[in-house]
Amino acid sequence: MKFVNGVFNMKKALQSIVLLGAATGVAQAATSVTLYGLVDGGIGYTKTKITESDIVHDGGHRHSGSWSEKRNIGMTNGILNGNRWGLKGSEDLGNGTSAIFQVESGFDLGTGESKQGKRLFGRKAIIGLTGESWGTLTLGRQYNVADDVVSGIDPFGTGVGQAGVADGAFGDSVSARMNNSIKYLSPEFGGFKFGLAYSGTHDKNSSEKRDEKSDKRDTSNWISAGLGFENGPVSVGVSYDRFRTDVRSSGYNYDLDQHKYVDFDTKTSSTTHMWNLFGAYDFEVVKLHLGYGQIRGSVAGKAITEAQAGGIGLNSALAGYTTIFKARSKFNGLNYAEAPGFRQQSWMVGLSAPVGDAGTVLFSYQGNTSKNTNNEYDGMKGKLSIFSVGYVQGLSKRTRVYAAASYGVGKMKFDEKYHRGNVKLKSTLIGVGLQHRF
């Protein structure tokens, strides 16, 4: 009888294992997780030379100028695209809705170190919901909407260093990452899609002691929006990003010199606008790419610097020469891009053409002009031009080789009242490489 019971109990255990396995199989069928990545490396040559012309003072006294040069030859990584690996997954929740997540890490192929400030998942870290009928809602560290609707229209995208729009003439306005953000992307309606994202803080810290009281409020934020359209040979994207810094401190403390309580109320506020309009038309034998954008306002406001979204592209090599060194100036220590009143307008004209079944030739010209409208920067004007050419050849669905060359020239011009020479920039990039996706 015990043996019979033993057999019976063993059968029950086996049945439980089979049922558990079946349930696990159902769960796995409804959930998918994908490991993916991109490895990109090659040989490159870069050279940047900055020359400051002679300075002629009043009375004809001449002071010789200066120059500096930085050159590198050797292995480079992430020329065409940044190296990365990641995990992404989804679970079907029914009614056309799925839960999704994605974590993505950037790394340096030459050293193995993490990039994006050595973050574990510096490129992206999101969780959200998606549905074919209503769109996608995500939370976490993710790209602004411009990256979804604008940056991909450039022939080089945001890769290939100064040949791409981010490190070239446009800066971070075309692609930047938002921390602690919420983002919505719509489904396509007749070729149209739109997106809206928000990242911000609503912090308040208060304290009170015997001789002092303070309240600090921070409501700085970043809003990103964009609209895209694709239909046949036509692609159009428009984006807008607004950064608002709003920090206020108030209270009182005891002034030992005046022997009394003194109230204080200070406010730091600034607003920066970035917008872009890109378009492309595919003539089949060749594709035409066009782009225009502006940055208006300081790129050093708290909302921008904390997000590390204040890049102005290759123009940053010239910006340092515009720094104000006047102890009594409210702009002391700030260059013309860091002070309110900064203006940069950028443009791009590009071509791409297929070669055979798996090759593509790329070309682009980028340019920009820049200045600051404040009187202390009056007479400082920047100008930049970048010419780039490239070729990409697919070896398989996941592997391709490429070659690219880019040459940039820039100039920062100063009025005679500054008694200093103009600054010229020459920047060269040449690279060949291999890329594999998995």
Coordinates of C-alpha atoms in Angstrom, one line a residue:
M1 CA 0.0 0.0 0.0
K2 CA 2.8 2.4 0.8
F3 CA 4.4 1.5 -2.5
V4 CA 1.2 2.3 -4.3
N5 CA 1.0 5.6 -2.5
G6 CA 4.6 6.2 -3.4
V7 CA 3.9 5.6 -7.1
F8 CA 0.9 7.9 -6.9
N9 CA 2.9 10.7 -5.3
M10 CA 5.6 10.4 -7.9
K11 CA 3.0 10.7 -10.6
K12 CA 1.6 13.8 -9.0
A13 CA 5.1 15.3 -8.8
L14 CA 5.8 14.5 -12.5
Q15 CA 2.4 16.0 -13.5
S16 CA 3.3 19.2 -11.6
I17 CA 6.6 19.5 -13.4
V18 CA 5.0 19.1 -16.7
L19 CA 2.3 21.7 -16.0
L20 CA 5.0 24.1 -14.7
G21 CA 7.0 23.6 -17.9
A22 CA 4.0 24.2 -20.0
A23 CA 3.1 27.4 -18.1
T24 CA 6.7 28.6 -18.5
G25 CA 6.5 27.9 -22.2
V26 CA 3.4 30.0 -22.5
A27 CA 5.1 32.9 -20.6
Q28 CA 8.1 32.7 -22.9
A29 CA 5.9 32.7 -26.0
A30 CA 4.3 35.9 -24.8
T31 CA 7.6 37.6 -23.8
S32 CA 10.7 38.2 -25.9
V33 CA 14.2 39.5 -24.9
T34 CA 16.8 40.4 -27.5
L35 CA 20.5 40.9 -27.1
Y36 CA 21.9 43.2 -29.7
G37 CA 24.9 45.4 -30.4
L38 CA 27.2 47.1 -32.9
V39 CA 31.0 46.9 -33.0
D40 CA 32.8 49.5 -35.1
G41 CA 36.5 50.0 -35.5
G42 CA 39.1 51.2 -37.9
I43 CA 42.2 53.3 -38.7
G44 CA 41.9 57.0 -38.6
Y45 CA 43.8 60.3 -38.9
T46 CA 42.6 63.6 -37.3
K47 CA 44.3 67.0 -37.2
T48 CA 43.1 70.2 -35.7
K49 CA 45.0 73.5 -36.2
I50 CA 44.1 76.8 -34.7
T51 CA 46.0 80.0 -35.7
E52 CA 45.6 83.4 -34.1
S53 CA 46.9 86.2 -36.4
D54 CA 49.2 89.0 -35.4
I55 CA 47.8 91.7 -33.1
V56 CA 48.3 95.4 -34.1
H57 CA 47.9 97.9 -31.2
D58 CA 47.2 101.6 -31.4
G59 CA 50.4 103.3 -32.6
G60 CA 51.3 100.5 -34.9
H61 CA 52.9 98.2 -32.3
R62 CA 52.6 94.6 -33.5
H63 CA 52.4 91.6 -31.3
S64 CA 53.0 88.2 -32.9
G65 CA 50.2 85.7 -33.0
S66 CA 50.1 82.1 -32.0
W67 CA 49.1 78.7 -33.2
S68 CA 48.4 75.2 -31.8
E69 CA 48.0 71.8 -33.5
K70 CA 46.7 68.5 -32.4
R71 CA 47.2 65.4 -34.5
N72 CA 46.4 61.7 -34.1
I73 CA 47.0 58.7 -36.2
G74 CA 46.0 55.1 -35.2
M75 CA 43.2 52.9 -34.3
T76 CA 39.9 54.7 -33.9
N77 CA 36.5 53.3 -32.9
G78 CA 32.9 54.2 -33.5
I79 CA 33.7 56.3 -36.6
L80 CA 30.5 55.4 -38.6
N81 CA 28.4 54.7 -35.5
G82 CA 29.2 54.5 -31.8
N83 CA 29.9 51.1 -30.3
R84 CA 27.1 49.7 -28.2
W85 CA 25.4 46.6 -26.8
G86 CA 22.0 46.3 -25.3
L87 CA 18.9 44.4 -24.2
K88 CA 15.4 45.0 -25.3
G89 CA 12.2 43.1 -24.7
S90 CA 8.5 43.2 -24.9
E91 CA 5.5 41.4 -23.4
D92 CA 2.1 41.1 -25.1
L93 CA -0.5 42.5 -22.7
G94 CA -3.4 41.9 -25.0
N95 CA -5.7 44.3 -26.9
G96 CA -2.7 45.3 -29.1
T97 CA -0.7 46.7 -26.2
S98 CA 2.7 45.6 -25.1
A99 CA 5.1 46.4 -22.2
I100 CA 8.6 47.2 -23.4
F101 CA 12.0 48.0 -22.0
Q102 CA 15.4 48.8 -23.5
V103 CA 18.8 49.3 -21.8
E104 CA 21.8 50.2 -24.0
S105 CA 25.4 50.7 -23.1
G106 CA 28.1 52.6 -25.1
F107 CA 31.7 51.5 -24.9
D108 CA 35.2 52.3 -26.3
L109 CA 36.4 49.4 -28.5
G110 CA 40.0 50.4 -27.9
T111 CA 40.0 50.4 -24.1
G112 CA 36.8 48.5 -23.2
E113 CA 35.6 51.4 -21.0
S114 CA 32.0 52.5 -20.8
K115 CA 31.3 55.8 -22.5
Q116 CA 28.7 58.5 -21.8
G117 CA 30.4 59.4 -18.5
K118 CA 31.1 55.8 -17.7
R119 CA 27.4 55.1 -17.2
L120 CA 26.4 51.4 -17.3
F121 CA 23.5 52.2 -19.7
G122 CA 24.5 55.6 -20.9
R123 CA 23.0 55.4 -24.3
K124 CA 19.5 54.5 -23.3
A125 CA 17.5 53.1 -20.3
I126 CA 13.7 53.0 -20.7
I127 CA 10.5 51.2 -19.8
G128 CA 7.1 51.8 -21.2
L129 CA 4.0 50.8 -23.1
T130 CA 3.3 50.6 -26.8
G131 CA 0.3 50.0 -29.0
E132 CA -0.2 50.0 -32.7
S133 CA -3.3 52.2 -32.5
W134 CA -2.2 54.8 -29.9
G135 CA 1.7 55.0 -30.0
T136 CA 4.5 54.6 -27.5
L137 CA 5.0 56.0 -24.0
T138 CA 8.4 55.6 -22.3
L139 CA 10.1 56.7 -19.1
G140 CA 13.9 57.0 -18.4
R141 CA 17.0 58.2 -20.1
Q142 CA 16.3 58.5 -23.8
Y143 CA 16.8 60.7 -26.9
N144 CA 15.0 63.9 -27.6
V145 CA 12.4 63.9 -30.4
A146 CA 14.8 65.6 -32.8
D147 CA 16.8 62.3 -32.9
D148 CA 13.6 60.5 -34.1
V149 CA 12.5 62.9 -36.8
V150 CA 15.5 65.0 -37.9
S151 CA 19.0 63.5 -37.4
G152 CA 18.5 60.5 -39.7
I153 CA 17.8 62.7 -42.7
D154 CA 21.4 63.9 -42.9
P155 CA 23.5 61.5 -45.1
F156 CA 26.0 60.9 -42.3
G157 CA 23.5 61.1 -39.5
T158 CA 25.1 61.7 -36.2
G159 CA 28.2 59.6 -37.0
V160 CA 31.6 60.1 -38.6
G161 CA 32.7 62.9 -36.3
Q162 CA 32.5 66.4 -37.8
A163 CA 31.0 64.9 -41.0
G164 CA 27.8 64.3 -39.0
V165 CA 25.4 67.0 -38.0
A166 CA 25.9 66.7 -34.2
D167 CA 29.7 67.1 -34.1
G168 CA 29.6 69.2 -37.3
A169 CA 27.7 72.5 -37.7
F170 CA 24.5 71.8 -35.7
G171 CA 25.6 70.5 -32.3
D172 CA 23.3 68.8 -29.8
S173 CA 20.1 70.4 -31.1
V174 CA 19.7 67.5 -33.6
S175 CA 20.3 64.7 -31.1
A176 CA 20.7 64.7 -27.3
R177 CA 19.8 62.4 -24.4
M178 CA 17.2 63.4 -21.7
N179 CA 17.5 62.1 -18.2
N180 CA 14.5 61.4 -16.0
S181 CA 12.2 62.0 -18.9
I182 CA 8.8 61.0 -20.2
K183 CA 8.3 60.7 -23.9
Y184 CA 5.4 60.0 -26.3
L185 CA 5.7 59.0 -29.9
S186 CA 2.5 58.7 -32.0
P187 CA 1.9 56.0 -34.6
E188 CA 2.0 57.0 -38.2
F189 CA -1.1 58.6 -39.7
G190 CA -0.9 59.0 -43.5
G191 CA 2.9 59.2 -43.3
F192 CA 2.8 61.7 -40.4
K193 CA 4.1 61.1 -36.9
F194 CA 4.8 63.4 -33.9
G195 CA 6.5 63.2 -30.6
L196 CA 6.6 65.1 -27.3
A197 CA 9.1 64.7 -24.4
Y198 CA 9.6 66.3 -21.0
S199 CA 12.4 66.3 -18.5
G200 CA 12.5 68.5 -15.4
T201 CA 12.8 69.0 -11.7
H202 CA 10.4 70.4 -9.2
D203 CA 12.7 70.5 -6.1
K204 CA 12.2 72.6 -3.0
N205 CA 14.6 72.6 0.0
S206 CA 13.8 74.6 3.1
S207 CA 15.7 75.0 6.4
E208 CA 15.6 77.2 9.4
K209 CA 18.1 77.8 12.2
R210 CA 18.4 80.4 14.9
D211 CA 20.0 83.1 12.8
E212 CA 19.0 82.1 9.3
K213 CA 16.2 80.7 7.1
S214 CA 16.4 79.7 3.5
D215 CA 14.1 78.3 0.8
K216 CA 15.5 77.1 -2.5
R217 CA 13.2 76.2 -5.4
D218 CA 14.3 74.6 -8.7
T219 CA 11.8 74.2 -11.5
S220 CA 14.2 73.9 -14.4
N221 CA 13.0 71.8 -17.3
W222 CA 13.5 70.7 -20.9
I223 CA 10.7 70.3 -23.5
S224 CA 11.3 68.5 -26.8
A225 CA 8.8 68.2 -29.7
G226 CA 8.9 67.2 -33.3
L227 CA 6.9 66.2 -36.4
G228 CA 8.0 63.9 -39.1
F229 CA 6.6 62.9 -42.5
E230 CA 7.5 60.1 -44.9
N231 CA 5.7 59.2 -48.1
G232 CA 7.4 57.6 -51.0
P233 CA 10.5 59.6 -51.9
V234 CA 9.8 62.4 -49.5
S235 CA 11.1 62.7 -46.0
V236 CA 10.6 65.8 -43.8
G237 CA 11.3 66.4 -40.1
V238 CA 10.9 69.5 -37.9
S239 CA 12.0 69.7 -34.2
Y240 CA 11.9 72.1 -31.3
D241 CA 13.7 72.0 -28.0
R242 CA 13.2 74.5 -25.2
F243 CA 15.5 74.6 -22.1
R244 CA 14.3 76.8 -19.2
T245 CA 16.5 77.4 -16.1
D246 CA 14.5 78.6 -13.1
V247 CA 16.2 78.6 -9.7
R248 CA 15.2 80.9 -6.8
S249 CA 16.6 81.2 -3.3
S250 CA 15.0 83.4 -0.6
G251 CA 15.1 83.8 3.2
Y252 CA 17.2 85.8 5.7
N253 CA 20.4 85.6 7.7
Y254 CA 22.1 87.6 10.3
D255 CA 24.7 90.2 9.0
L256 CA 27.5 90.6 11.6
D257 CA 28.7 93.8 10.0
Q258 CA 25.2 95.5 10.1
H259 CA 24.2 93.7 13.3
K260 CA 20.8 92.9 12.0
Y261 CA 18.8 90.3 10.0
V262 CA 19.0 90.8 6.2
D263 CA 16.5 89.4 3.7
F264 CA 17.7 87.9 0.5
D265 CA 15.9 86.9 -2.7
T266 CA 17.9 85.8 -5.7
K267 CA 16.7 84.3 -9.0
T268 CA 18.6 82.6 -11.8
S269 CA 16.6 82.2 -15.0
S270 CA 17.2 81.7 -18.7
T271 CA 15.6 80.2 -21.7
T272 CA 17.2 78.6 -24.7
H273 CA 15.5 77.6 -27.9
M274 CA 16.7 75.1 -30.5
W275 CA 14.9 74.2 -33.7
N276 CA 15.6 72.4 -37.0
L277 CA 13.9 71.7 -40.3
F278 CA 15.3 68.9 -42.4
G279 CA 14.1 67.3 -45.7
A280 CA 15.1 64.8 -48.3
Y281 CA 13.9 63.7 -51.7
D282 CA 14.9 60.4 -53.3
F283 CA 15.3 60.6 -57.1
E284 CA 16.3 56.9 -57.1
V285 CA 19.7 57.6 -58.8
V286 CA 20.6 60.1 -56.2
K287 CA 19.0 61.4 -52.9
L288 CA 19.0 65.1 -52.0
H289 CA 19.3 66.1 -48.3
L290 CA 18.7 69.6 -46.9
G291 CA 18.7 71.0 -43.4
Y292 CA 18.5 74.2 -41.5
G293 CA 18.5 75.0 -37.8
Q294 CA 19.1 77.6 -35.1
I295 CA 20.2 77.9 -31.5
R296 CA 19.1 81.0 -29.6
G297 CA 20.2 81.5 -26.0
S298 CA 23.0 80.5 -23.7
V299 CA 24.1 76.8 -23.9
A300 CA 25.4 77.0 -20.3
G301 CA 22.1 77.2 -18.4
K302 CA 21.5 74.7 -15.6
A303 CA 18.8 72.9 -17.6
I304 CA 21.3 72.4 -20.5
T305 CA 24.5 71.7 -18.6
E306 CA 23.0 69.1 -16.3
A307 CA 21.6 67.3 -19.4
Q308 CA 25.0 67.7 -21.2
A309 CA 23.0 69.0 -24.2
G310 CA 24.9 72.2 -24.9
G311 CA 27.2 71.1 -27.6
I312 CA 27.6 73.5 -30.6
G313 CA 29.6 71.1 -32.8
L314 CA 32.9 72.0 -34.4
N315 CA 32.3 75.6 -33.5
S316 CA 33.3 74.8 -29.9
A317 CA 36.9 74.9 -31.0
L318 CA 36.6 78.6 -31.6
A319 CA 34.3 79.6 -28.8
G320 CA 37.0 79.7 -26.1
Y321 CA 38.7 82.6 -27.8
T322 CA 35.6 84.8 -27.1
T323 CA 35.8 84.5 -23.3
I324 CA 35.3 87.8 -21.4
F325 CA 38.0 88.5 -18.7
K326 CA 36.6 91.5 -16.9
A327 CA 36.2 91.3 -13.2
R328 CA 33.3 93.8 -13.2
S329 CA 31.4 92.2 -16.1
K330 CA 28.5 90.0 -15.4
F331 CA 29.8 87.8 -18.2
N332 CA 33.3 87.4 -16.7
G333 CA 34.7 84.0 -17.5
L334 CA 32.0 83.2 -20.1
N335 CA 32.5 82.8 -23.8
Y336 CA 30.0 84.0 -26.3
A337 CA 28.1 80.7 -26.4
E338 CA 27.7 80.5 -22.6
A339 CA 26.2 84.0 -22.2
P340 CA 22.6 84.9 -22.9
G341 CA 22.2 86.4 -26.4
F342 CA 24.1 83.6 -28.3
R343 CA 22.9 82.9 -31.8
Q344 CA 23.9 80.1 -34.1
Q345 CA 22.3 79.3 -37.5
S346 CA 23.4 76.2 -39.3
W347 CA 22.6 74.6 -42.7
M348 CA 23.4 71.4 -44.6
V349 CA 23.2 70.2 -48.2
G350 CA 23.9 66.6 -48.9
L351 CA 23.7 63.9 -51.5
S352 CA 23.7 60.1 -51.3
A353 CA 23.6 57.6 -54.2
P354 CA 23.5 53.8 -54.4
V355 CA 26.4 52.0 -56.0
G356 CA 25.5 48.5 -57.1
D357 CA 23.4 46.4 -54.8
A358 CA 25.1 47.2 -51.4
G359 CA 27.2 50.3 -51.8
T360 CA 26.4 54.0 -51.0
V361 CA 28.3 57.2 -51.8
L362 CA 27.8 60.1 -49.3
F363 CA 28.5 63.8 -49.6
S364 CA 27.6 66.8 -47.5
Y365 CA 28.4 70.5 -47.1
Q366 CA 27.6 72.0 -43.7
G367 CA 28.0 75.6 -42.6
N368 CA 27.1 78.0 -39.8
T369 CA 27.4 81.6 -38.6
S370 CA 27.4 82.6 -34.9
K371 CA 27.5 85.7 -32.7
N372 CA 26.2 87.1 -29.4
T373 CA 23.8 90.0 -29.3
N374 CA 25.1 91.5 -26.0
N375 CA 27.2 94.6 -26.3
E376 CA 30.2 93.0 -24.6
Y377 CA 30.4 90.5 -27.5
D378 CA 29.6 93.0 -30.2
G379 CA 32.1 92.6 -33.1
M380 CA 32.8 88.9 -32.5
K381 CA 31.5 86.8 -35.4
G382 CA 32.1 83.2 -36.2
K383 CA 31.8 81.3 -39.5
L384 CA 32.3 77.6 -40.3
S385 CA 32.3 75.4 -43.4
I386 CA 32.6 71.6 -43.5
F387 CA 33.0 69.4 -46.6
S388 CA 32.6 65.6 -46.2
V389 CA 32.6 62.6 -48.5
G390 CA 32.2 58.9 -47.7
Y391 CA 31.5 55.4 -49.0
V392 CA 29.8 52.5 -47.3
Q393 CA 29.9 48.9 -48.8
G394 CA 27.8 46.1 -47.3
L395 CA 29.5 42.7 -47.1
S396 CA 26.5 41.0 -45.7
K397 CA 23.2 42.0 -43.9
R398 CA 25.2 42.7 -40.7
T399 CA 28.7 43.6 -41.8
R400 CA 30.0 46.5 -43.8
V401 CA 33.2 48.4 -44.6
Y402 CA 33.5 52.2 -45.0
A403 CA 35.8 55.1 -45.8
A404 CA 35.2 58.8 -45.0
A405 CA 37.1 62.1 -45.3
S406 CA 36.0 65.5 -43.9
Y407 CA 37.6 68.9 -44.0
G408 CA 36.4 71.9 -41.9
V409 CA 37.5 75.5 -41.9
G410 CA 36.3 78.2 -39.5
K411 CA 37.1 81.7 -38.5
M412 CA 36.3 83.9 -35.5
K413 CA 36.6 87.6 -36.5
F414 CA 37.1 90.4 -34.0
D415 CA 36.6 94.1 -34.5
E416 CA 39.7 96.3 -34.2
K417 CA 38.5 97.6 -30.8
Y418 CA 39.4 94.3 -29.2
H419 CA 43.1 94.8 -30.3
R420 CA 43.5 91.1 -31.1
G421 CA 44.0 89.0 -34.1
N422 CA 41.4 86.9 -35.9
V423 CA 41.3 83.1 -35.1
K424 CA 41.3 80.5 -37.9
L425 CA 40.5 76.8 -37.6
K426 CA 41.4 73.9 -39.9
S427 CA 40.1 70.4 -39.0
T428 CA 40.7 67.2 -41.0
L429 CA 39.3 63.7 -40.5
I430 CA 40.1 60.6 -42.6
G431 CA 39.1 57.1 -41.6
V432 CA 38.5 53.6 -42.9
G433 CA 36.8 50.9 -40.8
L434 CA 34.7 47.8 -40.4
Q435 CA 31.3 47.5 -38.7
H436 CA 29.4 44.5 -37.5
R437 CA 25.9 44.4 -36.1
F438 CA 24.5 41.5 -34.0

